[in-house]
Short mmCIF file of C-alpha atoms and ligand atoms in Angstrom, two decimals:
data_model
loop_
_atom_site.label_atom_id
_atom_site.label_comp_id
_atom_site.label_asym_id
_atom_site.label_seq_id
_atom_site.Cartn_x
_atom_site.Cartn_y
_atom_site.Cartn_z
CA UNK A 211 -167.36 -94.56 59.70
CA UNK A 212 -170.16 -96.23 61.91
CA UNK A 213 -168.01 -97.84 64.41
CA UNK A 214 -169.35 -97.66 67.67
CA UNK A 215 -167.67 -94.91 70.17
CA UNK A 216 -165.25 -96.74 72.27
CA UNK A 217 -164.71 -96.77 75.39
CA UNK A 218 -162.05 -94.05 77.56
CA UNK A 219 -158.70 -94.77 76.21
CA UNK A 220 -157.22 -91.05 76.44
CA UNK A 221 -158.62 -87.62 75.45
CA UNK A 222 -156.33 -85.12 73.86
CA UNK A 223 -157.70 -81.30 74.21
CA UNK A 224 -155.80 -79.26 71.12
CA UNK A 225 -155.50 -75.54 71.94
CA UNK A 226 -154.08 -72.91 74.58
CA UNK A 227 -156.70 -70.40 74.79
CA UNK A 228 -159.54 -69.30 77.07
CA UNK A 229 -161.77 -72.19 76.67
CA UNK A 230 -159.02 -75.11 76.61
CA UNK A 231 -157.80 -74.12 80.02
CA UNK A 232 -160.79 -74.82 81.53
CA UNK A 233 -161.84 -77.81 78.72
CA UNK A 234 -158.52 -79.40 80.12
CA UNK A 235 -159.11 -78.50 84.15
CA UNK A 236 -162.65 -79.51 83.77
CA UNK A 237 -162.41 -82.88 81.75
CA UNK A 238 -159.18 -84.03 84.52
CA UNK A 239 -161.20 -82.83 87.49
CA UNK A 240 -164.01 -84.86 86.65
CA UNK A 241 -162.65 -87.80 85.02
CA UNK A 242 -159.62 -88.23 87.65
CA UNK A 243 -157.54 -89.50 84.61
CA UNK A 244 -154.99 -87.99 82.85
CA UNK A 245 -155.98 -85.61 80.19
CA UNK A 246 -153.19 -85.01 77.17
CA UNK A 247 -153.52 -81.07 76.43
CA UNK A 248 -151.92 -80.97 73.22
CA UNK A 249 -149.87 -77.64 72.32
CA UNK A 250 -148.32 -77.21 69.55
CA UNK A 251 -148.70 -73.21 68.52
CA UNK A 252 -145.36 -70.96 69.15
CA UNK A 253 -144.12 -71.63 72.43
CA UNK A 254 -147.12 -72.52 74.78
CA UNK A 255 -145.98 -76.15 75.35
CA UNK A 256 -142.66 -74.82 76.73
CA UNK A 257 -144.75 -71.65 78.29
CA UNK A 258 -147.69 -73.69 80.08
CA UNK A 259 -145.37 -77.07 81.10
CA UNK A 260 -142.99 -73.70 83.01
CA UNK A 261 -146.27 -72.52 84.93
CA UNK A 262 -146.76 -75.95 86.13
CA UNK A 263 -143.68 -76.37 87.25
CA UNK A 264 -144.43 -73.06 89.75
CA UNK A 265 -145.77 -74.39 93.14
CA UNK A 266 -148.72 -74.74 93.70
CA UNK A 267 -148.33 -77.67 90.50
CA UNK A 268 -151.70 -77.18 89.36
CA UNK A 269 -154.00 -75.58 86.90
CA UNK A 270 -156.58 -73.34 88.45
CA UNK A 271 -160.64 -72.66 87.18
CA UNK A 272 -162.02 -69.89 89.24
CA UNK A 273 -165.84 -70.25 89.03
CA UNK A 274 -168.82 -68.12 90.56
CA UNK A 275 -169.08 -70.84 93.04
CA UNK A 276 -165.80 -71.12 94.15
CA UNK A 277 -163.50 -73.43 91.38
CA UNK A 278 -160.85 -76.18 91.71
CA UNK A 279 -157.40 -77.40 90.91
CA UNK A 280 -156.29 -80.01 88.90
CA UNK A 281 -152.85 -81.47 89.84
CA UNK A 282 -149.94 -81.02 86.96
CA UNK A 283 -149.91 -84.88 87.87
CA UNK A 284 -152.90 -85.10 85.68
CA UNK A 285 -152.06 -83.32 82.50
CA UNK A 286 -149.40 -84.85 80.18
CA UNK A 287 -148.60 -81.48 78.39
CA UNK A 288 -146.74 -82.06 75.22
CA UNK A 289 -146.25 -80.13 71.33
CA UNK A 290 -145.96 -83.57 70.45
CA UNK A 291 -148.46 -84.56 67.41
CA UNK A 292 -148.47 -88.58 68.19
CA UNK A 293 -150.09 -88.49 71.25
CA UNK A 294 -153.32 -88.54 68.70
CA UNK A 295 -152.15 -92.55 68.18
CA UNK A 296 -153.56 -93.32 71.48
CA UNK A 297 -156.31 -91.18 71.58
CA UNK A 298 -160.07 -91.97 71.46
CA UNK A 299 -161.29 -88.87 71.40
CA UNK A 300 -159.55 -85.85 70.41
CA UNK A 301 -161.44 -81.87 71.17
CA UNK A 302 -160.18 -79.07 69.34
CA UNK A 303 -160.82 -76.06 71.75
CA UNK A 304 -160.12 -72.81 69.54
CA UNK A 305 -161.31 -70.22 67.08
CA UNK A 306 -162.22 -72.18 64.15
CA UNK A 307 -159.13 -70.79 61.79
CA UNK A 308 -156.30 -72.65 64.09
CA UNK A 309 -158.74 -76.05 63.27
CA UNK A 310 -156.64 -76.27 60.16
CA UNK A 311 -153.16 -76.33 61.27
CA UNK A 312 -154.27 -78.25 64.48
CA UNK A 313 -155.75 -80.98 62.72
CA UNK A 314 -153.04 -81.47 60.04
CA UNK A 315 -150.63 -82.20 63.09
CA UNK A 316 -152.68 -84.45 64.49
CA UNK A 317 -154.35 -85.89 61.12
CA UNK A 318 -150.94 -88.67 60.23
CA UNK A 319 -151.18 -90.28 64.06
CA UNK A 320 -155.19 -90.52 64.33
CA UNK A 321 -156.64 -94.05 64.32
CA UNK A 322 -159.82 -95.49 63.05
CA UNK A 323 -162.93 -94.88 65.31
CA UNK A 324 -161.47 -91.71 66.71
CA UNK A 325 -164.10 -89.12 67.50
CA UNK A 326 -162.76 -85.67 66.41
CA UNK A 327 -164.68 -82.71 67.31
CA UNK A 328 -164.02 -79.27 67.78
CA UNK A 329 -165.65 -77.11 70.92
CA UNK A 330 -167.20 -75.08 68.89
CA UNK A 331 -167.19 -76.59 66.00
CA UNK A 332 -168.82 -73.30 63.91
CA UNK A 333 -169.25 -73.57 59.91
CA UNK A 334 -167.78 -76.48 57.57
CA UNK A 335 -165.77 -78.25 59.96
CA UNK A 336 -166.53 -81.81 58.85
CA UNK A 337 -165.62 -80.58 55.67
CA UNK A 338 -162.26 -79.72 57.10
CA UNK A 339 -161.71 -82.62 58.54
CA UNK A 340 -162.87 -85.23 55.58
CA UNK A 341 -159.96 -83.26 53.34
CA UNK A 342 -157.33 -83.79 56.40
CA UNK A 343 -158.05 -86.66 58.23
CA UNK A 344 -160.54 -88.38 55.72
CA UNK A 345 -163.12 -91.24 56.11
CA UNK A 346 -162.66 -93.42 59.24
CA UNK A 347 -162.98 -91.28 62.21
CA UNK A 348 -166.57 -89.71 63.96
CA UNK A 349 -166.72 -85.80 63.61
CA UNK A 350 -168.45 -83.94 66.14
CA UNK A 351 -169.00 -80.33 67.24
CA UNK A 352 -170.98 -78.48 69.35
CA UNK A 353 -173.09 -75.56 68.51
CA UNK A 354 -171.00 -73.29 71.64
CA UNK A 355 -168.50 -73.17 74.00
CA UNK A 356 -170.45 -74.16 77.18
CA UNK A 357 -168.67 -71.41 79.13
CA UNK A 358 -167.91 -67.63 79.16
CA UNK A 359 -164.61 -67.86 80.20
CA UNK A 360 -160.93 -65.62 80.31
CA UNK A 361 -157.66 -66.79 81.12
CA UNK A 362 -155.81 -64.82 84.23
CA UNK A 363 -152.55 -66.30 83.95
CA UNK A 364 -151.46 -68.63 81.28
CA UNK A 365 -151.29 -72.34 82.02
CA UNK A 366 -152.02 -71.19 86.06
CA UNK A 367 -155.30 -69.73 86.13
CA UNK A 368 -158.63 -69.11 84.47
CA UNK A 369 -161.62 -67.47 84.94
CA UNK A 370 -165.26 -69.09 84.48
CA UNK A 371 -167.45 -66.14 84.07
CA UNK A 372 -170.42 -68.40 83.26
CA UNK A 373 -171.85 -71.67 82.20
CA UNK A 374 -174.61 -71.98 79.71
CA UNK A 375 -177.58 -74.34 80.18
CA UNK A 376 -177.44 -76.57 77.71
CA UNK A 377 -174.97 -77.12 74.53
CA UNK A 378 -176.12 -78.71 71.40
CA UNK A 379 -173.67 -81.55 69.91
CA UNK A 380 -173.78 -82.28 65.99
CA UNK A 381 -172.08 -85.22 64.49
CA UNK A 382 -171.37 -87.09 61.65
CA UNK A 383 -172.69 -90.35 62.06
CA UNK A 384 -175.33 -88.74 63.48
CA UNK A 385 -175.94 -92.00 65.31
CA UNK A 386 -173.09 -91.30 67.25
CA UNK A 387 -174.63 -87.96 68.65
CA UNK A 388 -176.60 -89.41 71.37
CA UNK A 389 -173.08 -91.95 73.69
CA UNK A 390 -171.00 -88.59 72.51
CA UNK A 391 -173.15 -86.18 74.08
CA UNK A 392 -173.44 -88.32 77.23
CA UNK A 393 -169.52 -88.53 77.41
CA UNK A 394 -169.26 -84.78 77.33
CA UNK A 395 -171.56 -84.31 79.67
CA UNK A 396 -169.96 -85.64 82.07
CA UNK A 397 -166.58 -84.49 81.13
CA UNK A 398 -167.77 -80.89 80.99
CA UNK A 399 -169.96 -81.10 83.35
CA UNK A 400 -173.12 -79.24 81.61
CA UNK A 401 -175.76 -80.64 79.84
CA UNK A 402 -174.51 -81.57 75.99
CA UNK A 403 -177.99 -82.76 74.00
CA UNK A 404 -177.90 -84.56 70.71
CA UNK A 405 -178.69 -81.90 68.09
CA UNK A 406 -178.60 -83.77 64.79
CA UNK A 407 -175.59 -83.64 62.50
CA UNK A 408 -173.08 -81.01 61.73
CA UNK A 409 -174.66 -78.81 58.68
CA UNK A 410 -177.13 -78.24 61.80
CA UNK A 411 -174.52 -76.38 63.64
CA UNK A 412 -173.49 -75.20 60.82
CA UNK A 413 -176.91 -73.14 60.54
CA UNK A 414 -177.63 -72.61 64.36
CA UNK A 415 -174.78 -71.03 64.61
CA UNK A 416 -175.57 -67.58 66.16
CA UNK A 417 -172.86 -65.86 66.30
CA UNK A 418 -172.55 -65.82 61.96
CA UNK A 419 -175.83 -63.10 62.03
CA UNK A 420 -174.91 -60.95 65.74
CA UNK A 421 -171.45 -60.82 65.26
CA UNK A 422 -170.97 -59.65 61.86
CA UNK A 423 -173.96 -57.87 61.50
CA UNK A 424 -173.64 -56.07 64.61
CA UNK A 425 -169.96 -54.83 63.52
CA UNK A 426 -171.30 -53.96 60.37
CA UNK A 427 -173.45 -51.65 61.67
CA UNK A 428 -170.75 -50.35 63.86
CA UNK A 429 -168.37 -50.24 61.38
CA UNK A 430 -170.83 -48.18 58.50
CA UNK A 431 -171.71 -45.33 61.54
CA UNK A 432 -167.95 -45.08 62.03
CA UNK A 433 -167.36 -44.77 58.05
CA UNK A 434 -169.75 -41.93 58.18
CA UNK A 435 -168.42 -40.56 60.87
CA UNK A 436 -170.90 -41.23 63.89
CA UNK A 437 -169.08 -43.04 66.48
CA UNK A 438 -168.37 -40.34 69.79
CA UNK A 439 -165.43 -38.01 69.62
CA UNK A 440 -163.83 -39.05 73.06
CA UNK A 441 -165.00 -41.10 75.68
CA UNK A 442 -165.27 -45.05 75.62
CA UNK A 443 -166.11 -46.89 71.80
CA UNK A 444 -169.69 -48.02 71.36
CA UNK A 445 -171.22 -50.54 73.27
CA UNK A 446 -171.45 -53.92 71.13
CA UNK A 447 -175.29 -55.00 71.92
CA UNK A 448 -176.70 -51.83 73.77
CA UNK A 449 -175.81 -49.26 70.76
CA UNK A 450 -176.88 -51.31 68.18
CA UNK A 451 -180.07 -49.81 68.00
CA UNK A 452 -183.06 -50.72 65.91
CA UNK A 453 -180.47 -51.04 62.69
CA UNK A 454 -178.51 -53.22 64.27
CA UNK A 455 -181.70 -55.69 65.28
CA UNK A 456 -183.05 -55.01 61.61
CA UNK A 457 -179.96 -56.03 60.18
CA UNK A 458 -179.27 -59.19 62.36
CA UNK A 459 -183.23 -60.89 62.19
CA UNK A 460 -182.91 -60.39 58.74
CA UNK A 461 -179.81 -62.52 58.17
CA UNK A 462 -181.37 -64.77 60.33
CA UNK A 463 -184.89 -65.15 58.55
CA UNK A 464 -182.52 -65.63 55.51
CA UNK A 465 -180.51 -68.65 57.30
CA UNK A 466 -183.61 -69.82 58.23
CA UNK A 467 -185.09 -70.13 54.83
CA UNK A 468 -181.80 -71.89 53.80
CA UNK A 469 -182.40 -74.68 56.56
CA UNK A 470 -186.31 -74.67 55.64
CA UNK A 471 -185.63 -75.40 52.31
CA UNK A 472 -182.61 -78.49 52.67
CA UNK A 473 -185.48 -79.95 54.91
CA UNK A 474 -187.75 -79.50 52.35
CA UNK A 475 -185.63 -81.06 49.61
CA UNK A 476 -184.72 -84.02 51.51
CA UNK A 477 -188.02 -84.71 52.25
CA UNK A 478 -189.26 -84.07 48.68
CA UNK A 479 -185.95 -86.47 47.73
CA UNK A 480 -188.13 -89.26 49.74
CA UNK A 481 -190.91 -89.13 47.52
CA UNK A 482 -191.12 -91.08 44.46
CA UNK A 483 -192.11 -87.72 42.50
CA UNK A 484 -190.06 -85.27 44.12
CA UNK A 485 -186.46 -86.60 43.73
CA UNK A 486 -183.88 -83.51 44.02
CA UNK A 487 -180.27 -82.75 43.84
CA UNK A 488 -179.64 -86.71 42.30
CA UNK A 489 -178.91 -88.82 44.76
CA UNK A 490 -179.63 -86.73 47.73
CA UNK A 491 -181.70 -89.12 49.40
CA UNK A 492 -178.97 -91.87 49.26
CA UNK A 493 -176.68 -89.72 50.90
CA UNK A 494 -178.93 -88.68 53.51
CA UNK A 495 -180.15 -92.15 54.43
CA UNK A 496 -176.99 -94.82 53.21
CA UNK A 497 -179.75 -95.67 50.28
CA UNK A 498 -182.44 -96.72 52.77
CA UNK A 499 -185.41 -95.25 53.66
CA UNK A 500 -185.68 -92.24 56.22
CA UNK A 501 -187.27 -90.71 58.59
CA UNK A 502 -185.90 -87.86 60.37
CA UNK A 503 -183.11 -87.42 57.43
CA UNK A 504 -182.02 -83.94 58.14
CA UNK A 505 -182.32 -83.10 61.42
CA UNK A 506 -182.45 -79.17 61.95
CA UNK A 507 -184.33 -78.80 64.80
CA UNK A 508 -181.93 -77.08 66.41
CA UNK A 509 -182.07 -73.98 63.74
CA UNK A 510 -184.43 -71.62 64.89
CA UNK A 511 -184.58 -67.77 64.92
CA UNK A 512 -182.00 -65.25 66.35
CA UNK A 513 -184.64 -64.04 68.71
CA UNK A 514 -185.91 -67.37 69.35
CA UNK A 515 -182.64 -68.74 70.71
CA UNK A 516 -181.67 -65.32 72.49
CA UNK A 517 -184.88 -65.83 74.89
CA UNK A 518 -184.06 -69.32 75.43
CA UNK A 519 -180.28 -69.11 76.04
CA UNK A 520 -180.82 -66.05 78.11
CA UNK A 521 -183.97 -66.96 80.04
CA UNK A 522 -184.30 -64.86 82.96
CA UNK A 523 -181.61 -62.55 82.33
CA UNK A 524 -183.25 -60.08 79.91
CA UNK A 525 -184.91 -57.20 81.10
CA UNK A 526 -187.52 -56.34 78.31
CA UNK A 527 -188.14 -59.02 75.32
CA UNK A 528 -190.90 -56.89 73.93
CA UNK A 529 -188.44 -56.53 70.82
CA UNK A 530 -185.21 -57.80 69.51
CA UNK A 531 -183.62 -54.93 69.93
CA UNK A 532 -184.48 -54.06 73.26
CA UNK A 533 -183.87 -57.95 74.16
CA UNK A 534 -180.39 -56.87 72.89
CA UNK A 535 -179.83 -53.91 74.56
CA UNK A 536 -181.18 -55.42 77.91
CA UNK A 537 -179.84 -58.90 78.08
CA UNK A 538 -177.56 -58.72 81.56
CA UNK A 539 -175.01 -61.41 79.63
CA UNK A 540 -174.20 -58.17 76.77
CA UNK A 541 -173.79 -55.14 79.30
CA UNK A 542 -170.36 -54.06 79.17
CA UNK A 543 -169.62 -55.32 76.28
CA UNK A 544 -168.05 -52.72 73.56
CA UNK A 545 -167.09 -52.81 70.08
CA UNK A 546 -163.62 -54.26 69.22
CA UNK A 547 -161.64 -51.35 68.77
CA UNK A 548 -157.41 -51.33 67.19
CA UNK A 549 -154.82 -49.91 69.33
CA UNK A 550 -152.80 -46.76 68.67
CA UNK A 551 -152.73 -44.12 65.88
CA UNK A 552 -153.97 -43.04 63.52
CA UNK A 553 -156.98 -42.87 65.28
CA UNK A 554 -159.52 -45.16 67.38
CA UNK A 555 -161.27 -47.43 65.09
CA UNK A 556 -162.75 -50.48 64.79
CA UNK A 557 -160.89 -53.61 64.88
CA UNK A 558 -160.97 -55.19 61.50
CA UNK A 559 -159.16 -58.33 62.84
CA UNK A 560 -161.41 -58.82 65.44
CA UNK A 561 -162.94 -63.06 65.40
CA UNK A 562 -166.01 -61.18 65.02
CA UNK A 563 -164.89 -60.67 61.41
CA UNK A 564 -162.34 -63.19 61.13
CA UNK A 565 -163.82 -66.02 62.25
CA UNK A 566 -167.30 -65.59 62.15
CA UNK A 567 -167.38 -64.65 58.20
CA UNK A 568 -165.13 -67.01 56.78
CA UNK A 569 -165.73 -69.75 59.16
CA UNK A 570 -169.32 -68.99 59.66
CA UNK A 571 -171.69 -66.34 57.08
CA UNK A 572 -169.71 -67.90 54.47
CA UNK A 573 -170.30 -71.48 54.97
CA UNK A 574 -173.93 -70.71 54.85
CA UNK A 575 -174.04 -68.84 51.87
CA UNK A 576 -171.87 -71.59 50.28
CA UNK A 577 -175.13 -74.30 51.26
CA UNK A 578 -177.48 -71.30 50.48
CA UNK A 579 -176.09 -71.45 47.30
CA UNK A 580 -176.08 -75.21 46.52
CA UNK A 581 -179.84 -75.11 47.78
CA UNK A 582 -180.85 -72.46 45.08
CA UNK A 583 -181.85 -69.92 48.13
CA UNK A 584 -181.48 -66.04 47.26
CA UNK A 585 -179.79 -64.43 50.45
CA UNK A 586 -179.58 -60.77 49.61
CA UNK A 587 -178.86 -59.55 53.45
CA UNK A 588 -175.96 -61.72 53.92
CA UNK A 589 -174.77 -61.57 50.49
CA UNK A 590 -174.08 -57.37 51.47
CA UNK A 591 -173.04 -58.02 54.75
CA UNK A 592 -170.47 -60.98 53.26
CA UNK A 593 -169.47 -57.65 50.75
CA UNK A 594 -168.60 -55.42 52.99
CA UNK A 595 -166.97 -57.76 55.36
CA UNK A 596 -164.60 -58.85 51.85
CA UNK A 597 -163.56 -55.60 51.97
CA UNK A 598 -162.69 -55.19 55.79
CA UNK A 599 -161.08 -58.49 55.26
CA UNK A 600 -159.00 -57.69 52.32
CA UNK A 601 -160.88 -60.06 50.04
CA UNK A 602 -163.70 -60.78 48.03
CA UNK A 603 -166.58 -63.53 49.25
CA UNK A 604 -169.50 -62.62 46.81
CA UNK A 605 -169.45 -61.20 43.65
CA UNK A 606 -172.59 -60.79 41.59
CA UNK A 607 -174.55 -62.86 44.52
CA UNK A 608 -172.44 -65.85 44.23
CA UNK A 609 -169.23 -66.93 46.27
CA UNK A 610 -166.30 -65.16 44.78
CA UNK A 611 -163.05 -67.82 43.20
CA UNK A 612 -161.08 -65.29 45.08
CA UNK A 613 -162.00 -65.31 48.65
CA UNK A 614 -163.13 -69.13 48.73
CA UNK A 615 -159.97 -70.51 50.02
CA UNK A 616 -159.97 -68.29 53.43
CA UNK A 617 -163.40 -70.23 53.56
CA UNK A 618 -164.64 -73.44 54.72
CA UNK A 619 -167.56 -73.03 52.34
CA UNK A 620 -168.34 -76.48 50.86
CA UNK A 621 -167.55 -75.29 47.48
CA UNK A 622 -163.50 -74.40 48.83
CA UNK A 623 -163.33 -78.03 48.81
CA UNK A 624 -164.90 -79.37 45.70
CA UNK A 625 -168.17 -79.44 46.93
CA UNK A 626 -170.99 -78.65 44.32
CA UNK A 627 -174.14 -80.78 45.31
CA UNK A 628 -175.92 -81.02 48.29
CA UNK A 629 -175.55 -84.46 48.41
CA UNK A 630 -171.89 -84.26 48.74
CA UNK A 631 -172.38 -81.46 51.12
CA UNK A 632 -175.25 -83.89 53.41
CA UNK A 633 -173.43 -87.02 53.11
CA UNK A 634 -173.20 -88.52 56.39
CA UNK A 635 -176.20 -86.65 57.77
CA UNK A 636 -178.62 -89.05 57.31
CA UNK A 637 -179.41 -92.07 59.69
CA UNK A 638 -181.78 -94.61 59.86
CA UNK A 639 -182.73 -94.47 63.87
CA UNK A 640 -184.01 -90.54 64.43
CA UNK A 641 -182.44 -88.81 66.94
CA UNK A 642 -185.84 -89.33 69.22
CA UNK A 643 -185.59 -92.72 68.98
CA UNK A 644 -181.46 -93.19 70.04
CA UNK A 645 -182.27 -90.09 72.87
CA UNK A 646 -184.76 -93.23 74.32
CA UNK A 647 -182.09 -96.30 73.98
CA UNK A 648 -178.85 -94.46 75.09
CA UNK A 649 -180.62 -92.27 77.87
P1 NAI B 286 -158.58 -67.95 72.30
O1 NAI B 286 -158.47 -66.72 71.45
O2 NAI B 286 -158.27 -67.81 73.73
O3 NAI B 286 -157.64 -69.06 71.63
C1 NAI B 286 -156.37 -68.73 71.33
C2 NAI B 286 -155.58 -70.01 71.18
O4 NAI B 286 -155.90 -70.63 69.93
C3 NAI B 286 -154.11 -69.77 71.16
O5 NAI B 286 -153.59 -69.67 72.48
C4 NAI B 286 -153.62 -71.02 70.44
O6 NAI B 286 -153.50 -72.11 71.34
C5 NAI B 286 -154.75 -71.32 69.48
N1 NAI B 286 -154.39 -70.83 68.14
C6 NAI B 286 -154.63 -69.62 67.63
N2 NAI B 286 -154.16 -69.56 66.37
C7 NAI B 286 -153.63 -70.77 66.12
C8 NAI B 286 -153.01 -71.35 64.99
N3 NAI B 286 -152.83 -70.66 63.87
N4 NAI B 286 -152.60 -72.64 65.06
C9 NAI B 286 -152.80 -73.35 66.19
N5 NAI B 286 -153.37 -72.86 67.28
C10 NAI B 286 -153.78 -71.58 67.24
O7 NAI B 286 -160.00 -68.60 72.08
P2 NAI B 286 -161.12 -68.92 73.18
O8 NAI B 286 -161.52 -67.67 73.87
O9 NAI B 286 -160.67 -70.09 73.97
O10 NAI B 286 -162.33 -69.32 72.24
C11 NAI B 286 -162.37 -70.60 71.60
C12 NAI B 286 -163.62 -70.63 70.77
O11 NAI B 286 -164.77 -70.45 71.61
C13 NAI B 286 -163.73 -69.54 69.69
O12 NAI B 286 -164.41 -70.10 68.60
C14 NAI B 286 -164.59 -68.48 70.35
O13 NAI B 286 -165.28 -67.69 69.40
C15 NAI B 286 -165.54 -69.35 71.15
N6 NAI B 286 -166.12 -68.69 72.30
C16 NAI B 286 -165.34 -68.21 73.31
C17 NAI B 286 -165.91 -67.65 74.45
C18 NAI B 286 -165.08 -67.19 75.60
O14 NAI B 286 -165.67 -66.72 76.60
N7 NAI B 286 -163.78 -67.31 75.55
C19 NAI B 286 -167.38 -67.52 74.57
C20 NAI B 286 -168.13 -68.06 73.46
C21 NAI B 286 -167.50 -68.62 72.38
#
């Protein structure tokens, strides 16, 4: 770990989704090099490398302003795992449960000093990858998929609905946030900004409280009955109502006082009188002194970062709730609903549920835990969602032996202290400072 990011030798995007079409169109469009999309799920080498081969030979983004083409020239489109041999940077673009099978194809062929991230990374994933890939490479995520995007034809076309302002990037050295985020920034062509190391994105990830909060309230109304008779399901954001703001700034003030306090221990683990959690402070800083240990400036309040993410595009922020129901960005958007008989319900296997609990509420509650932080909200939300999910996450307020391994909790792999869970976090230049040498 430590090694300094090298320069371009080859990128290989993992994935076949939404956001890796456009990951891969974007990153060969502006590079001009060749861009290895890696493929390795069913048949979508087979399926995307057969839409190339269609005139007009190219992979289409359609944007609001207009879009381009990248040549089937430039993408080397293989199901082949070695590729990941020659590979300086590799970018997992896809819901956070294919990281797993993704990365233990690529894990055997990766070489030292190989940044691995994932776009987004959500909860845990550096935990993921230490138990796959191990010491030896830079891990990196960032806090959202810079684009709201849907594919229109697989491997041909897809559509850019919109780009966000600014993505955060976490990593692990975090002294390799700062020439990371400048690479992707110009390879995705939106602003990525250092945003400390990865249990930050772990926390500032949003979409743990609105997702599964939101469908919780759904999902309780349409236990009891409430959801309309006929006509359309309920709208995701607009509907939500005052519950579903309640419920969602709560979890949030509770993630919130989970960050507040591993701040507060790793400063009290600087002072001579304070030590906590052993040798926290060691792994936080290497064993030297710190200054900005734990950087979790990028955690703020659900609110907070609604207003700032949708600046300009919400028609009344005199509440949370009525920020939700008139954010521009949410209209349209309805509840998850399954197909066919018995009747229409909610979609229990929506990512709302599936990713964003285990991969998300979960891995918080796992640090909540480790940090000695009470997080009654979640702990009922992470209940109910156990048994939507056909599992258990929390029993008696603690995570459950028996849904921990759909997690990426620390504790699911063998994580009991915070140091363990913080190691690598720590550096001894703050983020401020490497911002003002790298530019
Ligand atoms: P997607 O649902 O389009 O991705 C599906 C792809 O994931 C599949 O085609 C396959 O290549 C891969 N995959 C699925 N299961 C797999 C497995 N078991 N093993 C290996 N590969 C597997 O996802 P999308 O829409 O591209 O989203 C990617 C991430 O970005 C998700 O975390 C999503 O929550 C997030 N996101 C997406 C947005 C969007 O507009 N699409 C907006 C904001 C966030």
């Amino acid at each position: 770990m430590g090694a300094a990011v090298p320069e371009h030798r080859r990128v290989v995007v993992a994935g076949g989704g939404n956001g890796a079409h456009v990951a891969v169109a974007t990153i060969a469009h502006r590079t001009g090099r060749e861009v290895v999309w890696y493929l390795p799920y069913g048949d979508e080498a087979t399926a995307v490398a057969s839409a190339l081969d269609i005139p007009p030979h190219a992979l289409t983004v359609i944007t609001p302003a207009g879009g381009f083409q990248v040549s089937a020239q430039n993408l080397l489109v293989t199901g082949d795992p070695s590729v990941a041999a020659t590979a300086d940077t590799v970018l997992l673009v896809s819901p956070a449960f294919a990281h797993r099978s993704l990365l233990q194809g690529l894990a055997p062929h990766l070489q030292p000093g190989t940044a691995v991230g994932a776009i987004p990374s959500r909860g845990g994933f550096e935990y993921e990858v230490e138990e796959l890939v191990g010491p030896g490479v830079t891990v990196f995520g960032l806090q959202t998929l810079p684009w709201a995007c849907r594919l229109e034809s697989f491997g041909r076309t897809v559509r850019v609905l919109g780009t966000k302002n600014l993505t955060y990037l976490g990593c692990r050295p975090r002294t390799q946030g700062p020439a990371l985020a400048a690479r992707l920034t110009v390879w995705l062509g939106t602003p990525v900004v250092p945003g400390g190391g990865l249990t930050a994105m772990t926390l500032a990830n949003t979409g743990q409280v609105l997702h599964p909060g939101l469908m919780t309230v759904h999902i309780r109304r349409w236990q009891r009955g409430a959801w309309p008779a006929v006509g359309e399901p309920p709208l995701f954001y607009q509907d939500a109502g005052e519950e579903g703001a309640e419920l969602v700034a709560t979890m949030s003030r509770e993630v919130l006082a989970v960050a507040e306090r591993l701040a507060a221990l790793a400063n009290g683990s600087r002072s001579e009188s304070a030590p906590v959690d052993g040798d926290l402070g060691s792994a936080l800083a290497g064993g030297t002194a710190f200054g900005d240990a734990l950087d979790l400036s990028t955690v703020v309040d659900v609110f907070t970062w609604l207003r700032r993410s949708y600046e300009g595009q919400i028609g009344d922020v005199s509440s949370f709730s009525r920020a939700l129901a008139t954010n521009r960005a949410y209209q349209g958007i309805r509840v998850p609903v399954a197909d066919g008989p018995p009747s229409r319900r909610p979609d229990l296997t929506s990512r709302y549920l599936t990713e964003d609990v285990p991969f998300g509420l979960a891995v918080t509650k796992g640090l909540a835990e480790l940090a000695g932080v009470v997080t009654p909200t979640i702990d009922a939300v992470l209940g109910e969602a156990g048994d939507w999910l056909g599992t258990t996450f929390v029993d008696a307020g603690h995570l459950s032996a028996q849904g921990l391994a759909r997690t990426r909790a620390p504790q699911r792999f063998g994580i009991t202290t915070l140091a363990r869970a913080l190691a690598g976090e720590g550096e001894t230049l703050s983020c401020r400072e490497a911002v003002a040498k790298h530019g």
